[in-house]
Coordinates of C-alpha atoms and ligand atoms in Angstrom, one line a residue:
M51 CA 52.1 -23.0 16.3
N52 CA 50.9 -20.9 19.1
F53 CA 47.8 -22.3 20.9
R54 CA 48.4 -21.0 24.3
P55 CA 45.3 -18.8 24.7
L56 CA 43.2 -22.0 23.7
L57 CA 44.7 -24.0 26.4
H58 CA 43.7 -21.6 29.1
P59 CA 41.5 -22.5 31.0
L60 CA 40.7 -25.7 29.1
L61 CA 43.8 -27.6 30.3
A62 CA 41.7 -28.3 33.4
F63 CA 39.7 -30.7 31.3
A64 CA 40.6 -34.3 30.4
L65 CA 41.3 -34.5 26.8
A66 CA 38.7 -36.8 25.0
C67 CA 40.6 -37.0 21.7
P68 CA 41.0 -40.6 20.4
L69 CA 43.9 -41.4 18.1
A70 CA 42.3 -44.1 16.0
A71 CA 38.9 -44.8 14.3
A72 CA 37.9 -47.1 17.3
P73 CA 36.0 -45.5 20.1
A74 CA 38.4 -44.1 22.8
P75 CA 37.6 -43.3 26.3
V76 CA 38.4 -39.8 27.7
S77 CA 42.0 -39.9 28.2
T78 CA 44.5 -38.1 30.5
D79 CA 47.4 -40.2 29.2
P80 CA 50.2 -37.7 28.5
T81 CA 51.1 -39.2 25.1
V82 CA 47.5 -39.1 24.1
V83 CA 47.2 -35.5 25.4
A84 CA 50.4 -34.5 23.5
A85 CA 49.2 -36.1 20.4
C86 CA 45.9 -34.3 20.6
L87 CA 47.7 -31.1 21.0
A88 CA 50.0 -31.8 18.1
A89 CA 47.0 -32.3 15.9
I90 CA 45.7 -28.8 16.3
R91 CA 45.9 -26.9 13.1
T92 CA 43.9 -23.7 13.9
P93 CA 46.1 -20.8 15.2
A94 CA 44.6 -19.2 18.4
P95 CA 42.6 -16.0 17.7
P96 CA 44.6 -12.9 18.5
A97 CA 44.1 -10.9 21.7
T98 CA 43.2 -7.8 19.6
P99 CA 39.5 -7.6 18.8
R100 CA 38.2 -9.5 15.7
I101 CA 34.6 -9.6 14.5
N102 CA 33.6 -13.0 13.2
G103 CA 30.6 -14.8 11.7
T104 CA 28.2 -13.9 8.9
R105 CA 28.2 -10.6 7.1
V106 CA 24.6 -10.8 6.3
V107 CA 21.6 -11.3 8.4
G108 CA 17.9 -11.7 7.1
A109 CA 14.9 -10.6 9.0
R110 CA 11.3 -9.8 8.3
P111 CA 9.7 -6.3 8.9
E112 CA 8.5 -5.2 12.4
K113 CA 9.8 -8.5 14.2
P114 CA 11.7 -9.0 17.4
F115 CA 15.4 -8.9 16.5
L116 CA 18.4 -10.3 18.5
Y117 CA 22.0 -10.5 17.3
R118 CA 25.1 -11.1 19.5
I119 CA 28.1 -9.7 17.6
P120 CA 30.6 -12.7 17.5
T121 CA 33.8 -11.2 18.6
T122 CA 37.2 -12.7 19.8
G123 CA 39.8 -10.7 21.7
E124 CA 40.8 -10.0 25.2
R125 CA 38.0 -9.0 27.6
P126 CA 36.7 -6.7 28.5
L127 CA 35.6 -5.5 25.0
R128 CA 33.4 -2.6 24.1
W129 CA 31.1 -2.5 21.1
S130 CA 29.5 0.3 19.1
A131 CA 27.5 0.4 15.8
G132 CA 26.7 3.0 13.2
G133 CA 23.8 2.8 10.8
L134 CA 21.4 1.0 13.3
P135 CA 17.8 1.5 12.2
R136 CA 15.5 3.1 14.7
G137 CA 14.0 0.3 16.9
L138 CA 17.3 -1.5 17.3
K139 CA 19.8 -0.9 20.2
L140 CA 23.2 -2.1 20.9
D141 CA 24.4 -2.9 24.4
P142 CA 28.0 -1.6 24.3
A143 CA 29.1 -3.9 27.2
T144 CA 27.7 -7.1 25.7
G145 CA 27.8 -6.5 22.0
I146 CA 24.2 -7.7 21.8
I147 CA 21.8 -5.9 19.4
R148 CA 18.1 -6.1 20.4
G149 CA 14.8 -4.5 19.4
V150 CA 12.4 -4.6 16.5
T151 CA 13.3 -4.5 12.8
P152 CA 12.0 -1.6 10.7
A153 CA 8.8 -1.7 8.9
K154 CA 10.4 -0.6 5.6
Q155 CA 12.1 -3.4 3.6
G156 CA 15.6 -2.8 2.3
T157 CA 19.2 -3.4 3.2
Y158 CA 20.5 -1.6 6.3
T159 CA 24.4 -1.6 6.5
L160 CA 25.5 -1.7 10.1
R161 CA 29.1 -0.6 10.9
L162 CA 30.1 -2.7 13.9
R163 CA 33.1 -1.8 15.9
A164 CA 34.8 -3.4 18.8
S165 CA 37.6 -2.3 21.0
N166 CA 39.7 -3.5 23.9
A167 CA 42.9 -2.4 25.7
L168 CA 45.0 -3.7 22.8
G169 CA 43.2 -2.2 19.7
K170 CA 40.2 -1.9 17.8
T171 CA 38.4 -3.3 14.6
S172 CA 35.3 -2.7 12.6
A173 CA 33.1 -4.7 10.1
E174 CA 30.0 -4.2 8.1
L175 CA 27.0 -6.3 8.5
D176 CA 24.1 -6.1 6.2
L177 CA 20.6 -6.5 7.8
V178 CA 18.3 -7.4 4.9
V179 CA 14.9 -6.6 5.9
G180 CA 12.7 -8.6 3.5
D181 CA 11.1 -12.0 3.4
T182 CA 14.0 -14.3 3.8
L183 CA 15.7 -15.8 7.0
A184 CA 18.9 -17.7 7.3
L185 CA 20.7 -16.0 4.6
T186 CA 23.7 -18.0 5.6
P187 CA 23.5 -21.5 7.0
P188 CA 22.3 -21.6 10.8
M189 CA 25.1 -22.0 13.4
G190 CA 24.4 -23.4 16.8
W191 CA 24.1 -26.5 18.8
N192 CA 21.4 -29.3 19.2
N193 CA 21.4 -31.8 22.1
Y194 CA 20.3 -35.1 20.2
N195 CA 23.8 -36.4 19.1
A196 CA 25.4 -36.1 22.6
F197 CA 22.4 -36.6 24.8
R198 CA 19.5 -38.2 22.7
L199 CA 16.2 -38.0 24.8
R200 CA 18.0 -37.5 28.2
I201 CA 17.5 -33.8 28.5
S202 CA 16.4 -31.2 31.0
D203 CA 15.8 -27.4 31.3
S204 CA 19.1 -27.3 33.4
L205 CA 21.1 -29.3 30.9
I206 CA 20.1 -27.1 28.2
R207 CA 21.0 -23.9 30.2
A208 CA 24.4 -25.3 31.2
Q209 CA 25.0 -26.1 27.4
A210 CA 24.0 -22.4 26.5
D211 CA 26.2 -21.1 29.3
A212 CA 29.1 -23.3 28.0
M213 CA 28.5 -22.0 24.5
V214 CA 29.3 -18.5 25.8
S215 CA 32.0 -19.3 28.4
S216 CA 34.0 -21.5 26.0
G217 CA 34.1 -18.7 23.4
L218 CA 32.1 -20.7 20.7
A219 CA 29.5 -17.8 20.6
D220 CA 32.3 -15.5 19.6
H221 CA 32.8 -17.5 16.5
G222 CA 29.0 -17.2 15.3
Y223 CA 27.3 -20.2 17.0
A224 CA 24.1 -18.9 18.3
Y225 CA 21.2 -21.3 18.1
V226 CA 20.5 -23.6 21.1
N227 CA 18.2 -26.2 19.8
V228 CA 16.2 -28.4 22.1
D229 CA 15.5 -31.6 20.3
D230 CA 12.7 -34.2 21.1
A231 CA 11.8 -35.0 24.6
W232 CA 10.8 -31.6 26.0
E233 CA 7.1 -32.1 25.3
G234 CA 4.5 -32.7 28.0
V235 CA 0.7 -32.8 27.7
R236 CA -1.7 -30.4 26.3
A237 CA -3.7 -28.1 28.7
A238 CA -7.5 -28.2 28.8
D239 CA -7.6 -25.6 26.0
G240 CA -5.1 -27.5 23.9
T241 CA -2.0 -25.5 24.6
I242 CA 1.1 -27.5 24.5
Q243 CA 3.3 -27.6 27.7
G244 CA 6.7 -28.7 28.6
N245 CA 7.1 -31.8 30.6
E246 CA 8.3 -32.1 34.2
R247 CA 11.8 -31.8 33.0
F248 CA 10.9 -28.5 31.1
P249 CA 8.7 -26.7 33.6
D250 CA 9.3 -23.2 32.3
M251 CA 9.7 -22.9 28.6
P252 CA 9.4 -19.1 28.4
G253 CA 11.9 -18.9 31.2
L254 CA 14.3 -21.2 29.2
G255 CA 13.8 -18.9 26.1
A256 CA 14.5 -15.8 28.2
H257 CA 17.8 -17.3 29.6
L258 CA 19.1 -18.1 26.1
H259 CA 18.1 -14.6 25.0
S260 CA 19.8 -13.0 27.9
H261 CA 23.1 -14.3 26.4
G262 CA 22.1 -13.1 23.0
L263 CA 21.6 -16.7 21.9
K264 CA 18.6 -18.1 19.9
F265 CA 16.0 -20.6 21.2
G266 CA 15.4 -23.6 18.8
I267 CA 12.8 -26.3 19.5
Y268 CA 11.4 -29.5 18.0
S269 CA 8.1 -31.0 17.1
S270 CA 6.4 -33.2 14.4
P271 CA 3.7 -32.9 11.9
G272 CA 2.4 -36.2 13.1
F273 CA 0.5 -37.0 16.2
E274 CA 3.7 -38.2 17.8
T275 CA 7.4 -37.5 17.5
C276 CA 10.2 -39.9 16.8
G277 CA 10.7 -40.3 20.5
G278 CA 7.1 -41.0 21.3
F279 CA 6.3 -37.4 22.6
L280 CA 3.3 -35.2 21.6
G281 CA 3.4 -33.9 17.9
S282 CA 1.7 -30.9 16.3
L283 CA -0.9 -32.6 14.1
H284 CA -4.2 -30.6 14.2
Y285 CA -2.6 -28.0 16.6
E286 CA -0.2 -26.4 14.1
E287 CA -1.5 -22.8 14.7
Q288 CA -1.9 -23.1 18.4
D289 CA 1.6 -24.7 18.8
A290 CA 3.2 -21.9 16.5
R291 CA 1.5 -19.3 18.8
A292 CA 2.7 -21.1 21.9
F293 CA 6.4 -21.3 20.5
A294 CA 6.3 -17.7 19.5
S295 CA 5.1 -16.7 23.1
W296 CA 8.1 -18.6 24.6
G297 CA 10.4 -16.7 22.2
V298 CA 11.3 -19.6 19.9
D299 CA 13.5 -18.6 17.0
Y300 CA 13.9 -22.0 15.2
L301 CA 11.7 -25.1 14.8
K302 CA 12.9 -28.5 13.6
Y303 CA 9.8 -30.4 12.4
D304 CA 10.3 -34.1 12.2
W305 CA 8.3 -36.4 9.9
C306 CA 8.3 -39.7 11.9
S307 CA 4.9 -40.8 12.9
Y308 CA 3.3 -38.9 10.0
I309 CA 4.1 -41.8 7.7
I310 CA 1.0 -43.7 9.0
D311 CA -1.1 -40.5 8.4
A312 CA 0.4 -40.4 5.0
G313 CA -0.9 -43.8 4.4
R314 CA -4.5 -43.0 5.2
L315 CA -4.3 -39.7 3.2
A316 CA -3.0 -41.7 0.2
A317 CA -6.0 -43.9 0.6
D318 CA -8.5 -40.9 1.0
R319 CA -7.1 -38.9 -1.9
H320 CA -6.1 -41.5 -4.3
A321 CA -8.6 -44.3 -3.9
E322 CA -8.7 -44.7 -7.6
L323 CA -5.0 -45.9 -7.6
L324 CA -5.6 -48.3 -4.7
P325 CA -8.8 -49.8 -5.4
A326 CA -7.9 -53.2 -3.8
H327 CA -6.1 -51.6 -0.9
A328 CA -7.7 -48.3 0.0
D329 CA -9.9 -49.8 2.7
R330 CA -7.0 -51.8 4.1
L331 CA -4.9 -48.6 4.5
R332 CA -7.6 -46.9 6.3
S333 CA -8.2 -49.8 8.8
L334 CA -4.5 -50.0 9.3
A335 CA -4.4 -46.4 10.3
A336 CA -7.5 -46.8 12.6
E337 CA -5.8 -49.8 14.3
Y338 CA -2.6 -47.8 14.7
G339 CA -4.2 -44.7 16.1
P340 CA -5.2 -46.0 19.6
M341 CA -1.8 -47.7 20.1
R342 CA -0.1 -44.6 19.2
N343 CA -2.2 -42.6 21.7
D344 CA -1.4 -45.1 24.4
R345 CA 0.9 -43.2 26.8
R346 CA 2.4 -46.2 28.6
R347 CA 6.2 -46.2 28.3
P348 CA 7.8 -48.4 27.5
R349 CA 5.1 -49.7 25.3
P350 CA 4.1 -53.3 25.8
P351 CA 6.3 -55.4 23.5
E352 CA 3.4 -57.0 21.7
M353 CA 2.0 -53.4 20.9
S354 CA 5.3 -52.3 19.5
A355 CA 5.6 -55.4 17.3
R356 CA 2.2 -54.9 16.0
M357 CA 3.0 -51.2 15.1
K358 CA 6.0 -52.3 13.3
E359 CA 3.9 -55.0 11.3
I360 CA 1.4 -52.3 10.4
E361 CA 4.2 -49.9 9.2
T362 CA 5.6 -52.8 7.1
E363 CA 2.3 -53.7 5.6
Q364 CA 1.5 -50.1 4.7
K365 CA 5.0 -49.7 3.0
E366 CA 4.2 -52.8 1.0
I367 CA 0.8 -51.6 -0.2
L368 CA 2.2 -48.2 -1.1
S369 CA 5.1 -49.7 -2.9
A370 CA 2.6 -51.3 -5.4
I371 CA 1.8 -47.8 -6.7
P372 CA 4.1 -47.0 -9.7
G373 CA 7.2 -45.0 -8.7
E374 CA 6.4 -41.7 -10.2
T375 CA 2.7 -41.7 -9.0
L376 CA 3.8 -42.7 -5.5
A377 CA 6.4 -39.9 -5.6
A378 CA 3.7 -37.3 -6.5
I379 CA 1.5 -38.7 -3.8
E380 CA 4.2 -38.4 -1.2
R381 CA 5.2 -35.0 -2.3
D382 CA 1.5 -33.8 -2.1
I383 CA 1.1 -35.2 1.4
A384 CA 4.5 -33.8 2.6
I385 CA 3.7 -30.3 1.2
D386 CA 0.3 -30.4 2.9
A387 CA 1.8 -31.4 6.3
Y388 CA 4.8 -29.1 6.3
G389 CA 2.9 -26.3 4.7
A390 CA 0.4 -26.2 7.6
M391 CA 3.3 -25.4 10.1
G392 CA 5.1 -23.1 7.6
R393 CA 1.9 -20.9 7.3
A394 CA 1.4 -21.0 11.1
L395 CA 4.9 -20.0 11.8
R396 CA 4.6 -17.1 9.3
A397 CA 1.5 -15.8 11.2
S398 CA 3.1 -16.3 14.7
G399 CA 4.5 -12.8 15.0
R400 CA 8.2 -14.0 15.3
D401 CA 10.9 -14.9 12.7
V402 CA 11.2 -18.6 13.1
V403 CA 13.8 -20.3 11.1
Y404 CA 12.1 -23.5 9.8
S405 CA 13.9 -26.8 9.6
L406 CA 12.4 -29.9 8.0
C407 CA 13.5 -33.2 9.1
S408 CA 12.3 -35.8 6.6
Y409 CA 15.5 -37.6 5.7
G410 CA 15.2 -36.7 2.1
F411 CA 11.6 -37.9 1.9
A412 CA 9.8 -36.9 -1.4
R413 CA 12.8 -35.1 -2.7
V414 CA 12.3 -32.4 -0.1
W415 CA 14.9 -30.1 -1.6
E416 CA 12.6 -29.5 -4.6
W417 CA 9.6 -28.1 -2.6
G418 CA 11.1 -27.1 0.8
P419 CA 11.0 -23.2 0.0
E420 CA 7.5 -23.5 -1.2
V421 CA 6.4 -24.5 2.4
G422 CA 8.6 -21.7 3.9
A423 CA 11.4 -24.0 5.1
N424 CA 14.9 -22.7 5.4
L425 CA 16.7 -26.1 5.6
W426 CA 15.8 -29.7 5.1
R427 CA 17.5 -33.0 6.2
T428 CA 18.7 -34.8 2.9
T429 CA 19.8 -38.1 4.6
Q430 CA 19.2 -40.5 7.6
D431 CA 20.4 -39.7 11.0
I432 CA 24.1 -39.3 11.4
T433 CA 26.3 -41.4 13.7
P434 CA 29.8 -40.6 14.9
R435 CA 31.6 -43.2 12.6
W436 CA 33.5 -42.7 9.4
A437 CA 31.5 -45.0 7.1
P438 CA 28.0 -43.5 7.8
I439 CA 29.3 -39.9 7.5
L440 CA 31.2 -40.9 4.2
S441 CA 27.8 -42.2 3.0
I442 CA 26.0 -39.0 3.9
I443 CA 28.6 -36.9 2.1
N444 CA 28.3 -39.2 -1.0
R445 CA 24.5 -38.7 -1.0
Q446 CA 24.8 -34.9 -1.2
K447 CA 26.0 -35.1 -4.8
G448 CA 23.8 -33.2 -7.1
L449 CA 21.8 -31.4 -4.4
E450 CA 24.0 -28.3 -4.7
K451 CA 21.7 -26.7 -7.3
W452 CA 18.8 -26.5 -4.8
A453 CA 20.7 -24.6 -2.0
G454 CA 21.0 -20.9 -1.7
P455 CA 20.6 -18.1 0.8
G456 CA 17.5 -19.0 2.9
R457 CA 17.3 -22.6 1.7
W458 CA 19.9 -25.2 2.8
N459 CA 20.5 -28.8 2.3
D460 CA 21.0 -30.3 5.8
P461 CA 23.2 -33.4 6.0
D462 CA 22.5 -33.6 9.8
M463 CA 24.5 -32.3 12.8
L464 CA 28.2 -32.5 13.5
E465 CA 29.7 -35.3 15.4
I466 CA 32.9 -33.5 16.1
G467 CA 33.9 -33.9 19.9
N468 CA 31.7 -36.8 20.4
G469 CA 34.8 -39.2 21.2
Q470 CA 34.6 -41.4 18.2
L471 CA 36.1 -39.7 15.3
T472 CA 40.0 -39.3 14.9
P473 CA 41.5 -35.8 14.7
D474 CA 41.6 -36.2 10.8
E475 CA 38.0 -37.3 10.5
M476 CA 37.0 -34.3 12.7
H477 CA 38.8 -31.9 10.5
M478 CA 37.3 -33.7 7.5
Q479 CA 33.7 -33.3 8.9
M480 CA 34.2 -29.7 9.4
T481 CA 35.8 -29.2 6.0
Q482 CA 33.0 -30.9 4.2
W483 CA 30.1 -29.2 6.2
C484 CA 31.8 -25.8 5.3
I485 CA 32.3 -26.6 1.6
L486 CA 28.7 -27.9 1.4
A487 CA 27.3 -24.8 3.0
A488 CA 25.6 -27.1 5.6
P489 CA 24.1 -25.9 8.8
L490 CA 26.8 -26.0 11.4
L491 CA 25.0 -27.5 14.4
L492 CA 27.2 -28.7 17.0
G493 CA 26.4 -32.1 18.4
N494 CA 28.8 -32.5 21.3
D495 CA 28.7 -31.8 25.0
L496 CA 29.9 -28.2 25.1
T497 CA 30.6 -28.5 28.9
K498 CA 33.5 -31.1 27.8
L499 CA 35.3 -29.3 25.1
D500 CA 39.1 -30.2 24.7
P501 CA 41.4 -27.8 23.0
L502 CA 41.6 -29.9 19.8
V503 CA 37.8 -30.0 19.4
L504 CA 37.5 -26.3 20.1
S505 CA 40.2 -25.5 17.7
I506 CA 38.4 -27.5 14.9
L507 CA 35.1 -25.8 15.6
T508 CA 36.5 -22.3 15.8
N509 CA 38.5 -21.8 12.9
D510 CA 37.2 -18.4 11.6
E511 CA 38.7 -18.6 8.0
V512 CA 37.1 -22.2 7.7
I513 CA 33.7 -21.0 9.1
A514 CA 33.8 -18.0 6.6
V515 CA 33.7 -20.5 3.7
N516 CA 30.5 -21.9 5.3
Q517 CA 29.0 -18.4 6.0
D518 CA 30.1 -16.8 2.8
R519 CA 27.3 -14.4 1.6
L520 CA 27.1 -15.8 -1.9
G521 CA 25.4 -18.8 -0.4
R522 CA 26.6 -21.4 -2.8
Q523 CA 26.8 -25.1 -1.9
G524 CA 30.1 -26.6 -3.1
W525 CA 30.3 -29.6 -5.3
L526 CA 32.6 -32.6 -6.3
L527 CA 34.7 -31.4 -9.1
R528 CA 36.5 -34.6 -9.7
Q529 CA 37.2 -37.8 -7.9
T530 CA 40.0 -40.4 -8.6
D531 CA 39.9 -43.5 -6.5
A532 CA 40.2 -42.2 -2.9
A533 CA 40.9 -38.6 -3.9
G534 CA 38.1 -36.1 -4.0
L535 CA 38.3 -32.5 -4.9
Y536 CA 35.4 -30.1 -3.9
V537 CA 35.0 -26.6 -5.1
K538 CA 32.7 -23.7 -3.8
P539 CA 32.4 -20.2 -5.3
L540 CA 32.8 -17.6 -2.8
S541 CA 31.8 -13.7 -2.9
G542 CA 34.4 -11.4 -4.4
E543 CA 35.1 -13.9 -7.3
R544 CA 37.0 -16.1 -4.8
W545 CA 36.8 -19.9 -4.6
A546 CA 37.2 -22.5 -1.8
V547 CA 38.8 -25.9 -2.8
A548 CA 38.7 -28.9 -0.4
F549 CA 41.1 -31.9 -0.7
F550 CA 39.6 -35.0 0.5
N551 CA 41.1 -38.5 1.1
R552 CA 38.6 -41.1 1.7
G553 CA 41.2 -43.8 1.7
E554 CA 43.4 -45.7 4.3
T555 CA 46.8 -44.4 3.4
P556 CA 48.2 -40.8 3.0
L557 CA 47.6 -39.5 -0.4
E558 CA 49.1 -36.6 -2.4
I559 CA 46.4 -34.6 -4.1
S560 CA 47.2 -31.6 -6.5
F561 CA 44.9 -29.0 -8.0
D562 CA 45.6 -26.5 -10.7
P563 CA 43.7 -23.3 -10.6
A564 CA 43.3 -23.6 -14.5
E565 CA 40.7 -26.2 -13.7
L566 CA 38.5 -23.4 -12.6
K567 CA 39.8 -21.3 -15.5
L568 CA 41.7 -19.1 -12.9
P569 CA 45.1 -17.6 -13.9
A570 CA 48.4 -19.1 -12.8
S571 CA 49.0 -15.9 -10.6
T572 CA 45.9 -16.9 -8.4
A573 CA 46.8 -16.7 -4.7
A574 CA 46.1 -19.6 -2.5
R575 CA 45.7 -19.6 1.4
D576 CA 45.7 -22.6 3.7
L577 CA 42.5 -21.9 5.6
W578 CA 43.2 -24.5 8.4
R579 CA 46.6 -23.1 9.2
H580 CA 46.0 -19.5 8.2
R581 CA 49.0 -19.5 5.9
D582 CA 49.4 -18.1 2.3
L583 CA 50.8 -20.8 0.3
P584 CA 54.0 -20.1 -1.8
A585 CA 53.2 -19.2 -5.4
S586 CA 53.4 -22.3 -7.6
P587 CA 51.5 -23.5 -10.7
K588 CA 49.9 -26.3 -8.5
I589 CA 48.6 -26.7 -5.1
T590 CA 49.6 -30.0 -3.5
F591 CA 48.7 -31.5 -0.2
T592 CA 49.6 -34.9 1.3
V593 CA 46.2 -35.5 2.7
A594 CA 46.0 -37.9 5.8
P595 CA 43.7 -41.0 5.5
H596 CA 40.1 -39.9 6.1
G597 CA 41.4 -36.3 6.2
A598 CA 40.8 -33.0 4.4
E599 CA 42.5 -29.8 3.6
L600 CA 40.9 -26.5 2.6
V601 CA 42.2 -23.5 0.7
S602 CA 40.8 -20.2 -0.7
L603 CA 41.7 -19.0 -4.1
T604 CA 41.8 -15.2 -5.0
S605 CA 42.5 -14.1 -8.5
P606 CA 44.7 -11.1 -8.9
A607 CA 42.5 -7.8 -9.4
P608 CA 42.2 -7.1 -13.2
S609 CA 44.6 -4.2 -14.0
P610 CA 42.8 -0.9 -14.5
Ligands
GLA798 C1 14.7 -38.4 14.3 C2 15.7 -37.3 13.8 C3 16.8 -37.0 14.9 C4 16.1 -36.6 16.3 C5 15.2 -37.8 16.7 C6 14.5 -37.4 17.9 O1 15.5 -39.6 14.4 O2 16.1 -37.5 12.7 O3 17.7 -35.9 14.4 O4 15.5 -35.4 16.1 O5 14.2 -38.1 15.6 O6 13.6 -38.3 18.4

């Protein structure tokens, strides 16, 4: 396998790839390095130009528009585009399209072209000007998995710069999402401001946009975020306007402290259900408020302990309400909270992709689109270990019917490259996130990529399964012991099939296209290795423990 272009200039970095499930330190040991290189499945992209990423982009009429054409190939490259509506301009030297979308709704088919000294290529991109954003799952990066709350303007800029210089942006990664811990205090007029580590939010937005990348930000429907920073409660419209003025393109809106407000609201709105407890809920919320407003950090331990007690007592009171009634109350309160920001973003003058973070609370997938959301977390926070990732995967079962263009289930961010997953587990996470049509938000330090991690994150044929314009989320077709088979319909009457081994020993897993009522002559392609598989009635892989394989299936064209 030829991975030479991938190694240059990355060989300069130490390789971080561990060989076992146990956490491993960054290694320069030649045997570890050799094993990491041997685990690479993805062939390097050709030096000739190739246009990657989605083939369909959604936008609203008369809104600022930005799109960096993801293109691999030897630099310098030149780009041109046919069919660009008036108001949009392409920079031929950077491949970045900017401007304002047309007033008239409809599909504008752009004919994108890229060329370099070795050749040229073209691809069609449908710009659908209508009401729906995120027609394919968002691709980008978020700081939380690698950096938690230790972030700053300069760290985010360095990550964005690395997204471009590493080539990740050439495969479709575009959002640079600042998670919790950017927030400062409100100005006298209520305007939210960045804290001392984020002194220039519009400047940060402009820096990301100068690369053709998108600016993501974080807040909470509660008074306070999960990390104890200011949330947007009662300031939804003002915050949405501030975000828009900074050039924000994406908002992650995290439930967290709203849980206590939810208790008070339940008491106010449904006192008849809680005759014995409504007053208690109100007084718990009243006692909690000032503690939450106390800006001392760290909080005095007795205060933290009391807050925990209040949260527990509230939970106990609410759990006395019969299941279905409580579910309806929670849904009502969540729709209210998330709807307020959804409306504010719509009125903000920018296209802002709206991501709900509520860990599946109140069956968010059922009403997410109603509040204007494009994606919603379905499960608890991810960690870079096999067991929790497996549990997250298991809990996506049955949610596929709620996903589609503009509305995605979000099993949380990628942990690939965070130093704790084996090469097989990293291939497995990427395979699963692609077959599940999950948002592809990188969660690692982009300034410390090794060739193996980069190869897993930049396999364009694997990413194409995730970005397929049909927008269907895959599902578990069958499972026997450790072996799982997932299928995902693709555009053009093709299918993706993932072979998944959750066991501890290598496993032979077979699939017969007849299981999808496809003819025996169906052509199969190994998407990790970019190889057509030899014709055979069955496709069989020996799948590594905790590993996965991915193929596409194309039926022969019907005879005329
Ligand atoms: C919650 C979210 C995480 C992250 C943190 C930030 O835990 O689920 O993804 O945003 O809050 O504090």
